[in-house]
Amino acid sequence: MSLKSERRGIHVDQSELLCKKGCGYYGNPAWQGFCSKCWREEYHKARQKQIQEDWELAERLQREEEEAFASSQSSQGAQSLTFSKFEEKKTNEKTRKVTTVKRFFSASSRVGSKKEIQEAKAPSPSINRQTSIETDRVSKEFIEFLKTFHKTGQEVYKQTKLFLEAMHYKRDLSIEEQSECTQDFYQNVAERMQTRGKVPPEKVEKIMDHIEKYIMTRLYKHVFCPETTDDEKKDLTIQKRIRALHWVTPQMLCVPVNEEIPEVSDMVVKAITDIIEMDSKRVPRDKLACVTRCSKHVFSAIKVTKNEPASADDFLPTLIYIVLKGNPPRLQSNIQYVTRFCNPSRLMTGEDGYYFTNLCCAVAFIEKLDAQSLNLSQEDFDRYMSGQTSPRKQESENWSPDACLGVRQMYKNLDLLSQLNERQERIMSEAKKLEKDLIDWTDGIAKEVQDIVEKCPLEIKPPNQSLAAIDSENVENDKLPPPLQPQVYAG
């Protein structure tokens, strides 16, 4: 599901929210863009193909084993075994292998065989143990609700109990296989009520909601964020990612919400509270209700800010901002839990499905958010992500009369500190550049001198002997005439 980033904000075409197979239902990124129905069809096709390939492999191995066995017997001369006994042994061996393969590949593709259900009727210590207050309350409400449907209610309660008992023996299966069993149960119960019980569709949907609440309250601790999956790892990854994006402002996402309006600020707080409260619920439908309430508060905040109804282009950026600001706990685990065990009709149609699909899109956008998505340069994005600096807070020109003077001063100080920090970074950058230029200049001069010396080497000759003065004592040279003496003449 592609997400487009535009200057006017984050835009997702509404057609991209629908199932990519074109059935008209809402898709889900967790199902590769398919709706629940189409995803199960694709999953079954892939599974049947794998089973067929495994069957062919098993038959080929069986033929090779039989050929090896027959050749070994003929080479050893063991002719006492008659042809009829050999065929009998061959048939028994083939039946045993086929039964083993069938048991291996069919155990996870249906809720439970007749033999499994009969064995499951024995009291289970885990099911009969002391239940929590909430589980006991939900059980009583479920029984009281089904009493109004008489025979249909009794049949539904019986099937639900058998399903829970069968699921106790399927806890060793993968979470995907347990999810498939649960979805098969939802589909079988709904079809049986419509065909055999002639129950109207609106009542079927109501009964399915109570069934989901009853069984998922009991199975919650075993199927929510199981240790066999990487859900916990994904939770930590998205939580760390959101913390690293704490600097993202509404202006960067083009969020049309003015939190300086008290009414809008209250709605933003309520939306954050609802999305955080999703983790405290045990039933998929209740988790979806939290997402729906959060989304409605988002629409209300946009409507009050713009004084006009909100559009889908306004909703998704604001929802992304709410998720970034709230950082809901175990976000990926909750999304996976709803995807795996919610009544599929709720995710495929209706406002719950629409809002949940947008939440999945928001999480996918946060995971892939980059500089281009926020209309930032890669350099600024890297600096913000590393915590070296943060974007400047835009000071409001017209403060509300109720705004505290301390808050105003705080924002002014933060803005001043941000400016000083930027100046300090520029000075440090220029100083490092100057130091590099000086080093480069010194190295360049030294290289030029070295080149000149190598090109024109300097030869130093010994100095010549200096000539002696004429009137000095000439000790070394006796051939010079004696110095002139003054003559005295008589007058």
Short mmCIF file of C-alpha atoms in Angstrom, two decimals:
data_model
loop_
_atom_site.label_atom_id
_atom_site.label_comp_id
_atom_site.label_asym_id
_atom_site.label_seq_id
_atom_site.Cartn_x
_atom_site.Cartn_y
_atom_site.Cartn_z
CA MET A 1 0.00 0.00 0.00
CA SER A 2 1.77 3.10 -1.18
CA LEU A 3 1.71 6.32 0.80
CA LYS A 4 2.17 9.60 -1.05
CA SER A 5 3.77 12.67 0.45
CA GLU A 6 2.76 16.00 -0.97
CA ARG A 7 3.50 19.59 -0.08
CA ARG A 8 -0.06 20.07 1.10
CA GLY A 9 0.14 17.02 3.35
CA ILE A 10 0.08 13.25 3.38
CA HIS A 11 -2.43 11.94 0.87
CA VAL A 12 -3.73 8.43 0.41
CA ASP A 13 -6.19 7.66 -2.33
CA GLN A 14 -9.26 6.04 -0.81
CA SER A 15 -9.12 3.33 -3.47
CA GLU A 16 -5.82 2.22 -1.95
CA LEU A 17 -7.61 1.36 1.29
CA LEU A 18 -9.75 -1.23 -0.49
CA CYS A 19 -8.81 -4.85 -1.17
CA LYS A 20 -6.46 -5.02 -4.14
CA LYS A 21 -8.45 -7.95 -5.53
CA GLY A 22 -11.34 -5.58 -6.25
CA CYS A 23 -13.98 -7.20 -4.04
CA GLY A 24 -15.00 -3.85 -2.53
CA TYR A 25 -14.00 -4.59 1.07
CA TYR A 26 -11.28 -2.84 3.07
CA GLY A 27 -7.78 -4.27 2.73
CA ASN A 28 -5.12 -4.56 5.39
CA PRO A 29 -1.33 -4.17 5.11
CA ALA A 30 -0.97 -7.21 7.38
CA TRP A 31 -2.80 -9.23 4.70
CA GLN A 32 -0.67 -7.80 1.85
CA GLY A 33 -3.47 -5.43 0.87
CA PHE A 34 -6.19 -8.11 0.71
CA CYS A 35 -9.35 -8.19 2.77
CA SER A 36 -9.89 -11.00 5.24
CA LYS A 37 -11.90 -13.12 2.80
CA CYS A 38 -9.52 -12.77 -0.14
CA TRP A 39 -6.48 -13.25 2.07
CA ARG A 40 -7.84 -16.55 3.37
CA GLU A 41 -8.53 -17.67 -0.19
CA GLU A 42 -4.97 -16.85 -1.20
CA TYR A 43 -3.64 -18.49 1.95
CA HIS A 44 -5.64 -21.65 1.29
CA LYS A 45 -4.42 -21.79 -2.31
CA ALA A 46 -0.81 -21.50 -1.20
CA ARG A 47 -1.39 -24.06 1.54
CA GLN A 48 -3.08 -26.55 -0.78
CA LYS A 49 -0.23 -26.16 -3.24
CA GLN A 50 2.27 -26.87 -0.46
CA ILE A 51 0.27 -29.89 0.70
CA GLN A 52 0.13 -31.22 -2.88
CA GLU A 53 3.87 -30.83 -3.25
CA ASP A 54 4.44 -32.60 0.07
CA TRP A 55 2.10 -35.41 -1.00
CA GLU A 56 4.04 -35.89 -4.22
CA LEU A 57 7.28 -35.91 -2.28
CA ALA A 58 5.91 -38.48 0.17
CA GLU A 59 4.69 -40.74 -2.65
CA ARG A 60 8.03 -40.49 -4.44
CA LEU A 61 9.92 -41.40 -1.30
CA GLN A 62 7.52 -44.29 -0.73
CA ARG A 63 8.09 -45.65 -4.24
CA GLU A 64 11.84 -45.41 -3.83
CA GLU A 65 11.64 -47.24 -0.52
CA GLU A 66 9.49 -50.01 -1.99
CA GLU A 67 11.83 -50.41 -4.97
CA ALA A 68 14.83 -50.56 -2.65
CA PHE A 69 13.09 -53.11 -0.43
CA ALA A 70 12.09 -55.29 -3.41
CA SER A 71 15.59 -55.22 -4.89
CA SER A 72 17.20 -56.10 -1.57
CA GLN A 73 14.86 -59.06 -1.10
CA SER A 74 15.49 -60.41 -4.60
CA SER A 75 19.26 -60.06 -4.27
CA GLN A 76 19.31 -62.03 -1.03
CA GLY A 77 17.27 -64.85 -2.54
CA ALA A 78 14.45 -64.57 -0.05
CA GLN A 79 11.79 -66.23 -2.21
CA SER A 80 9.84 -67.69 0.69
CA LEU A 81 7.78 -64.55 0.85
CA THR A 82 4.88 -65.13 -1.49
CA PHE A 83 3.55 -62.50 -3.81
CA SER A 84 0.29 -62.19 -1.84
CA LYS A 85 2.10 -61.55 1.45
CA PHE A 86 4.37 -59.01 -0.18
CA GLU A 87 1.33 -57.18 -1.56
CA GLU A 88 -0.32 -57.32 1.85
CA LYS A 89 2.75 -55.84 3.54
CA LYS A 90 3.03 -53.23 0.80
CA THR A 91 -0.61 -52.22 1.26
CA ASN A 92 -0.29 -52.00 5.03
CA GLU A 93 2.85 -49.91 4.77
CA LYS A 94 1.26 -47.58 2.24
CA THR A 95 -1.88 -47.19 4.38
CA ARG A 96 0.23 -46.35 7.43
CA LYS A 97 2.21 -43.72 5.56
CA VAL A 98 -0.84 -42.15 3.94
CA THR A 99 -2.59 -41.97 7.32
CA THR A 100 0.46 -40.31 8.85
CA VAL A 101 0.68 -37.74 6.06
CA LYS A 102 -3.04 -36.99 6.29
CA ARG A 103 -2.82 -36.51 10.04
CA PHE A 104 0.20 -34.26 9.65
CA PHE A 105 -1.29 -31.95 7.02
CA SER A 106 -4.95 -31.88 8.05
CA ALA A 107 -4.66 -31.35 11.79
CA SER A 108 -4.17 -27.60 11.46
CA SER A 109 -6.64 -26.95 8.64
CA ARG A 110 -9.88 -27.63 10.53
CA VAL A 111 -11.24 -26.92 13.96
CA GLY A 112 -11.07 -30.51 15.08
CA SER A 113 -12.13 -33.99 14.00
CA LYS A 114 -14.90 -35.95 15.66
CA LYS A 115 -12.39 -38.04 17.58
CA GLU A 116 -10.53 -34.96 18.78
CA ILE A 117 -13.76 -33.33 19.97
CA GLN A 118 -14.81 -36.48 21.82
CA GLU A 119 -11.44 -36.60 23.55
CA ALA A 120 -11.70 -32.89 24.27
CA LYS A 121 -14.97 -33.41 26.16
CA ALA A 122 -12.95 -34.61 29.10
CA PRO A 123 -12.61 -31.84 31.71
CA SER A 124 -9.49 -29.80 31.09
CA PRO A 125 -7.57 -28.49 34.09
CA SER A 126 -6.75 -25.28 32.24
CA ILE A 127 -10.39 -24.58 31.32
CA ASN A 128 -11.91 -25.64 34.65
CA ARG A 129 -9.40 -23.70 36.74
CA GLN A 130 -10.45 -20.70 38.77
CA THR A 131 -11.29 -17.98 36.25
CA SER A 132 -10.78 -14.30 36.74
CA ILE A 133 -13.58 -11.95 37.72
CA GLU A 134 -13.79 -10.52 34.22
CA THR A 135 -13.93 -13.96 32.60
CA ASP A 136 -16.66 -15.06 35.01
CA ARG A 137 -18.67 -11.93 34.31
CA VAL A 138 -18.35 -12.34 30.54
CA SER A 139 -19.43 -15.98 30.78
CA LYS A 140 -22.58 -15.07 32.71
CA GLU A 141 -23.42 -12.31 30.25
CA PHE A 142 -22.92 -14.71 27.34
CA ILE A 143 -25.23 -17.33 28.82
CA GLU A 144 -27.91 -14.77 29.68
CA PHE A 145 -27.72 -13.34 26.17
CA LEU A 146 -28.11 -16.74 24.47
CA LYS A 147 -31.17 -17.60 26.57
CA THR A 148 -33.20 -15.17 24.49
CA PHE A 149 -32.55 -17.25 21.35
CA HIS A 150 -33.76 -20.56 22.86
CA LYS A 151 -32.74 -23.49 20.62
CA THR A 152 -30.36 -21.46 18.48
CA GLY A 153 -28.72 -20.12 21.62
CA GLN A 154 -28.21 -23.62 22.99
CA GLU A 155 -26.61 -24.77 19.75
CA VAL A 156 -24.31 -21.74 19.66
CA TYR A 157 -23.24 -22.28 23.28
CA LYS A 158 -22.51 -25.95 22.60
CA GLN A 159 -20.38 -25.18 19.54
CA THR A 160 -18.53 -22.44 21.41
CA LYS A 161 -17.68 -24.73 24.32
CA LEU A 162 -16.42 -27.43 21.93
CA PHE A 163 -14.32 -24.87 20.11
CA LEU A 164 -12.68 -23.67 23.32
CA GLU A 165 -11.94 -27.24 24.37
CA ALA A 166 -10.49 -28.01 20.94
CA MET A 167 -8.34 -24.88 21.05
CA HIS A 168 -6.83 -26.11 24.32
CA TYR A 169 -5.25 -29.01 22.39
CA LYS A 170 -4.11 -26.69 19.58
CA ARG A 171 -1.94 -24.37 21.67
CA ASP A 172 1.19 -25.98 20.25
CA LEU A 173 0.19 -24.87 16.75
CA SER A 174 1.55 -21.67 15.28
CA ILE A 175 -0.38 -18.47 15.87
CA GLU A 176 -1.33 -18.34 12.18
CA GLU A 177 -2.89 -21.80 12.40
CA GLN A 178 -4.77 -20.86 15.58
CA SER A 179 -5.99 -17.74 13.82
CA GLU A 180 -7.18 -19.83 10.89
CA CYS A 181 -9.07 -22.16 13.23
CA THR A 182 -10.77 -19.17 14.86
CA GLN A 183 -11.73 -17.61 11.53
CA ASP A 184 -13.11 -20.96 10.35
CA PHE A 185 -15.19 -21.15 13.53
CA TYR A 186 -16.59 -17.65 12.98
CA GLN A 187 -17.54 -18.51 9.41
CA ASN A 188 -19.08 -21.91 10.24
CA VAL A 189 -21.19 -20.57 13.11
CA ALA A 190 -22.46 -17.61 11.08
CA GLU A 191 -23.36 -19.80 8.09
CA ARG A 192 -25.10 -22.38 10.30
CA MET A 193 -27.23 -19.70 11.99
CA GLN A 194 -28.26 -18.24 8.63
CA THR A 195 -28.99 -21.56 6.87
CA ARG A 196 -30.30 -23.79 9.64
CA GLY A 197 -31.54 -21.34 12.25
CA LYS A 198 -32.88 -18.79 9.73
CA VAL A 199 -31.53 -16.00 11.95
CA PRO A 200 -31.69 -12.50 10.40
CA PRO A 201 -28.31 -10.98 9.42
CA GLU A 202 -28.49 -8.17 11.99
CA LYS A 203 -29.05 -10.68 14.81
CA VAL A 204 -26.29 -12.92 13.45
CA GLU A 205 -23.87 -10.00 13.68
CA LYS A 206 -24.95 -9.31 17.24
CA ILE A 207 -24.51 -12.95 18.24
CA MET A 208 -21.09 -13.06 16.59
CA ASP A 209 -20.00 -10.04 18.65
CA HIS A 210 -20.91 -11.86 21.88
CA ILE A 211 -19.22 -15.05 20.68
CA GLU A 212 -16.04 -13.14 19.92
CA LYS A 213 -16.13 -11.46 23.33
CA TYR A 214 -16.64 -14.77 25.13
CA ILE A 215 -13.99 -16.87 23.40
CA MET A 216 -11.32 -14.15 23.12
CA THR A 217 -11.65 -13.23 26.80
CA ARG A 218 -10.73 -16.82 27.57
CA LEU A 219 -8.02 -17.19 24.93
CA TYR A 220 -6.46 -13.76 25.36
CA LYS A 221 -3.47 -14.69 27.49
CA HIS A 222 -2.51 -17.55 25.14
CA VAL A 223 -2.86 -15.81 21.77
CA PHE A 224 -1.92 -12.18 22.48
CA CYS A 225 1.76 -11.54 21.72
CA PRO A 226 2.81 -15.21 22.02
CA GLU A 227 6.46 -16.06 22.53
CA THR A 228 6.57 -18.01 19.26
CA THR A 229 6.19 -14.81 17.22
CA ASP A 230 8.29 -11.68 16.78
CA ASP A 231 5.45 -9.38 17.88
CA GLU A 232 7.36 -8.18 20.93
CA LYS A 233 10.40 -7.37 18.80
CA LYS A 234 8.21 -5.34 16.44
CA ASP A 235 6.71 -3.50 19.42
CA LEU A 236 10.14 -2.43 20.64
CA THR A 237 11.18 -1.42 17.13
CA ILE A 238 8.17 0.83 16.49
CA GLN A 239 8.38 2.27 20.02
CA LYS A 240 12.03 3.17 19.52
CA ARG A 241 11.21 4.61 16.10
CA ILE A 242 8.46 6.86 17.51
CA ARG A 243 10.76 8.06 20.29
CA ALA A 244 13.38 9.01 17.71
CA LEU A 245 10.71 11.04 15.86
CA HIS A 246 9.71 13.11 18.90
CA TRP A 247 10.83 16.28 17.10
CA VAL A 248 8.24 16.01 14.31
CA THR A 249 5.90 18.99 14.46
CA PRO A 250 2.31 19.32 13.18
CA GLN A 251 3.55 21.78 10.56
CA MET A 252 5.86 19.15 9.06
CA LEU A 253 2.95 16.74 8.65
CA CYS A 254 0.58 19.52 7.49
CA VAL A 255 -1.77 18.68 10.35
CA PRO A 256 -4.79 21.02 10.24
CA VAL A 257 -5.19 21.13 14.03
CA ASN A 258 -4.63 24.18 16.23
CA GLU A 259 -3.92 22.95 19.74
CA GLU A 260 -3.95 26.50 21.09
CA ILE A 261 -7.75 26.30 20.95
CA PRO A 262 -8.77 24.78 24.31
CA GLU A 263 -11.53 22.64 22.80
CA VAL A 264 -9.17 21.24 20.15
CA SER A 265 -6.47 20.57 22.75
CA ASP A 266 -8.95 18.57 24.84
CA MET A 267 -9.95 16.49 21.81
CA VAL A 268 -6.30 15.75 21.00
CA VAL A 269 -5.77 14.58 24.59
CA LYS A 270 -8.87 12.37 24.39
CA ALA A 271 -7.70 10.88 21.08
CA ILE A 272 -4.31 10.05 22.59
CA THR A 273 -5.99 8.53 25.64
CA ASP A 274 -8.22 6.32 23.46
CA ILE A 275 -5.34 5.00 21.34
CA ILE A 276 -3.35 4.22 24.50
CA GLU A 277 -6.36 2.58 26.15
CA MET A 278 -6.50 0.05 23.29
CA ASP A 279 -3.81 -2.03 24.99
CA SER A 280 -5.93 -2.50 28.14
CA LYS A 281 -8.76 -4.24 26.27
CA ARG A 282 -8.91 -8.01 25.80
CA VAL A 283 -11.54 -8.33 23.08
CA PRO A 284 -10.70 -7.39 19.47
CA ARG A 285 -14.00 -5.55 19.11
CA ASP A 286 -13.19 -3.41 22.18
CA LYS A 287 -9.77 -2.58 20.77
CA LEU A 288 -11.44 -1.52 17.52
CA ALA A 289 -13.85 0.62 19.52
CA CYS A 290 -10.87 2.49 21.00
CA VAL A 291 -9.51 3.14 17.51
CA THR A 292 -12.92 4.35 16.37
CA ARG A 293 -13.33 6.74 19.32
CA CYS A 294 -9.82 8.09 18.73
CA SER A 295 -10.59 8.68 15.05
CA LYS A 296 -13.84 10.48 15.83
CA HIS A 297 -12.02 12.82 18.22
CA VAL A 298 -9.53 13.49 15.43
CA PHE A 299 -12.32 14.41 13.01
CA SER A 300 -13.91 16.67 15.63
CA ALA A 301 -10.60 18.46 16.29
CA ILE A 302 -10.13 19.11 12.58
CA LYS A 303 -13.70 20.31 12.19
CA VAL A 304 -13.38 22.81 15.07
CA THR A 305 -10.03 24.10 13.76
CA LYS A 306 -11.11 24.52 10.12
CA ASN A 307 -14.75 25.29 10.92
CA GLU A 308 -15.75 22.81 8.23
CA PRO A 309 -16.04 19.01 7.92
CA ALA A 310 -12.73 17.16 7.78
CA SER A 311 -11.61 15.26 4.70
CA ALA A 312 -9.67 12.02 4.40
CA ASP A 313 -6.56 14.01 3.39
CA ASP A 314 -6.77 15.84 6.72
CA PHE A 315 -7.52 12.74 8.79
CA LEU A 316 -4.53 10.52 8.03
CA PRO A 317 -1.79 13.12 8.81
CA THR A 318 -3.56 13.98 12.07
CA LEU A 319 -3.84 10.31 13.01
CA ILE A 320 -0.11 9.91 12.33
CA TYR A 321 0.55 12.88 14.61
CA ILE A 322 -1.62 11.36 17.36
CA VAL A 323 0.28 8.06 17.16
CA LEU A 324 3.63 9.90 17.28
CA LYS A 325 2.54 11.99 20.23
CA GLY A 326 0.93 9.11 22.17
CA ASN A 327 3.39 6.28 21.34
CA PRO A 328 0.82 3.59 22.26
CA PRO A 329 2.21 0.55 24.12
CA ARG A 330 2.48 -2.77 22.26
CA LEU A 331 1.12 -1.16 19.11
CA GLN A 332 2.17 -3.90 16.68
CA SER A 333 0.93 -6.67 19.00
CA ASN A 334 -2.49 -5.06 19.24
CA ILE A 335 -2.72 -4.63 15.47
CA GLN A 336 -1.68 -8.25 14.87
CA TYR A 337 -4.11 -9.50 17.54
CA VAL A 338 -7.06 -7.67 15.97
CA THR A 339 -6.04 -8.83 12.50
CA ARG A 340 -5.79 -12.48 13.55
CA PHE A 341 -8.78 -12.93 15.84
CA CYS A 342 -11.36 -10.22 15.11
CA ASN A 343 -14.66 -11.09 13.47
CA PRO A 344 -13.67 -10.58 9.79
CA SER A 345 -16.90 -8.77 8.89
CA ARG A 346 -15.87 -5.86 11.14
CA LEU A 347 -12.53 -5.42 9.41
CA MET A 348 -13.92 -5.73 5.90
CA THR A 349 -16.72 -3.15 6.12
CA GLY A 350 -18.04 -0.35 8.28
CA GLU A 351 -16.38 2.52 10.09
CA ASP A 352 -14.39 0.19 12.37
CA GLY A 353 -12.73 -1.38 9.35
CA TYR A 354 -12.08 2.02 7.75
CA TYR A 355 -10.46 3.50 10.86
CA PHE A 356 -8.43 0.36 11.55
CA THR A 357 -7.14 0.36 7.97
CA ASN A 358 -6.07 3.98 8.38
CA LEU A 359 -4.28 3.09 11.63
CA CYS A 360 -2.35 0.38 9.79
CA CYS A 361 -1.46 2.93 7.10
CA ALA A 362 -0.30 5.39 9.75
CA VAL A 363 2.00 2.80 11.34
CA ALA A 364 3.36 1.81 7.92
CA PHE A 365 4.05 5.48 7.15
CA ILE A 366 5.90 5.97 10.46
CA GLU A 367 8.07 2.94 9.77
CA LYS A 368 9.10 4.32 6.35
CA LEU A 369 9.13 8.03 7.21
CA ASP A 370 12.10 9.87 5.65
CA ALA A 371 13.27 13.39 4.86
CA GLN A 372 11.20 13.62 1.68
CA SER A 373 8.03 12.70 3.56
CA LEU A 374 8.48 15.75 5.80
CA ASN A 375 9.75 18.09 3.07
CA LEU A 376 13.14 18.34 4.78
CA SER A 377 16.68 18.10 3.50
CA GLN A 378 18.50 14.87 4.24
CA GLU A 379 21.07 16.80 6.30
CA ASP A 380 18.43 18.35 8.57
CA PHE A 381 16.60 15.04 8.89
CA ASP A 382 19.78 13.24 9.97
CA ARG A 383 20.59 15.97 12.49
CA TYR A 384 17.11 15.81 14.00
CA MET A 385 17.15 12.01 14.15
CA SER A 386 20.58 11.95 15.83
CA GLY A 387 19.48 14.50 18.43
CA GLN A 388 22.16 17.04 17.50
CA THR A 389 19.52 19.73 17.16
CA SER A 390 15.77 20.18 16.99
CA PRO A 391 13.55 22.26 14.73
CA ARG A 392 12.87 25.78 15.93
CA LYS A 393 9.58 26.34 17.62
CA GLN A 394 7.52 28.83 15.70
CA GLU A 395 6.63 31.58 18.14
CA SER A 396 3.02 32.54 18.09
CA GLU A 397 2.54 36.19 17.28
CA ASN A 398 -0.80 36.47 18.99
CA TRP A 399 -0.72 34.77 22.37
CA SER A 400 -3.98 33.90 24.02
CA PRO A 401 -4.88 36.25 26.90
CA ASP A 402 -5.00 33.22 29.20
CA ALA A 403 -1.47 32.13 28.29
CA CYS A 404 0.90 32.07 31.26
CA LEU A 405 3.79 34.55 31.20
CA GLY A 406 6.14 31.79 32.28
CA VAL A 407 5.13 29.69 29.25
CA ARG A 408 5.76 32.63 26.92
CA GLN A 409 9.17 33.24 28.47
CA MET A 410 9.99 29.54 28.23
CA TYR A 411 9.28 29.45 24.51
CA LYS A 412 11.32 32.64 24.00
CA ASN A 413 14.24 31.09 25.89
CA LEU A 414 13.94 27.89 23.89
CA ASP A 415 13.97 29.88 20.67
CA LEU A 416 17.01 31.85 21.86
CA LEU A 417 18.83 28.67 22.85
CA SER A 418 18.03 27.18 19.46
CA GLN A 419 19.46 30.23 17.71
CA LEU A 420 22.59 30.19 19.89
CA ASN A 421 23.01 26.50 19.20
CA GLU A 422 22.80 27.09 15.46
CA ARG A 423 25.33 29.95 15.71
CA GLN A 424 27.67 27.77 17.75
CA GLU A 425 27.42 25.02 15.17
CA ARG A 426 28.18 27.48 12.35
CA ILE A 427 31.20 28.89 14.25
CA MET A 428 32.53 25.39 14.95
CA SER A 429 32.04 24.48 11.32
CA GLU A 430 33.87 27.60 10.11
CA ALA A 431 36.68 27.03 12.64
CA LYS A 432 37.18 23.48 11.46
CA LYS A 433 37.17 24.69 7.89
CA LEU A 434 39.80 27.37 8.69
CA GLU A 435 41.98 24.82 10.47
CA LYS A 436 41.77 22.53 7.48
CA ASP A 437 42.64 25.40 5.10
CA LEU A 438 45.72 26.29 7.19
CA ILE A 439 46.92 22.72 7.24
CA ASP A 440 46.36 22.41 3.50
CA TRP A 441 48.23 25.74 2.88
CA THR A 442 51.21 24.63 5.02
CA ASP A 443 51.37 21.29 3.28
CA GLY A 444 51.18 23.02 -0.10
CA ILE A 445 54.05 25.42 0.66
CA ALA A 446 56.22 22.60 1.96
CA LYS A 447 55.51 20.59 -1.17
CA GLU A 448 56.38 23.51 -3.45
CA VAL A 449 59.72 24.09 -1.63
CA GLN A 450 60.51 20.42 -1.82
CA ASP A 451 59.79 20.39 -5.57
CA ILE A 452 62.06 23.41 -6.16
CA VAL A 453 64.90 21.90 -4.12
CA GLU A 454 64.64 18.64 -6.04
CA LYS A 455 64.55 20.49 -9.36
CA CYS A 456 67.47 22.88 -8.63
CA PRO A 457 69.80 21.24 -6.11
CA LEU A 458 72.12 23.66 -4.19
CA GLU A 459 75.87 22.93 -4.47
CA ILE A 460 78.03 24.39 -1.67
CA LYS A 461 81.76 24.94 -2.58
CA PRO A 462 84.60 25.50 -0.07
CA PRO A 463 85.54 29.22 0.32
CA ASN A 464 88.71 30.58 -1.46
CA GLN A 465 91.79 31.77 0.59
CA SER A 466 91.67 35.50 1.18
CA LEU A 467 94.60 37.71 -0.15
CA ALA A 468 96.90 39.13 2.47
CA ALA A 469 97.05 42.87 2.89
CA ILE A 470 100.08 44.57 1.28
CA ASP A 471 101.23 46.27 4.43
CA SER A 472 100.78 43.24 6.65
CA GLU A 473 103.53 40.91 7.63
CA ASN A 474 104.01 38.46 4.80
CA VAL A 475 105.13 35.39 6.61
CA GLU A 476 104.10 32.81 4.08
CA ASN A 477 105.54 34.55 0.98
CA ASP A 478 109.26 35.63 1.20
CA LYS A 479 109.54 36.69 -2.45
CA LEU A 480 107.85 39.99 -1.88
CA PRO A 481 110.12 43.01 -1.59
CA PRO A 482 110.61 44.58 1.79
CA PRO A 483 108.44 47.49 2.64
CA LEU A 484 109.60 50.97 1.73
CA GLN A 485 111.37 52.88 4.42
CA PRO A 486 111.19 56.69 4.71
CA GLN A 487 114.27 58.53 3.46
CA VAL A 488 115.77 61.58 5.18
CA TYR A 489 117.62 64.10 3.04
CA ALA A 490 119.88 66.90 4.42
CA GLY A 491 119.00 70.19 3.37
#
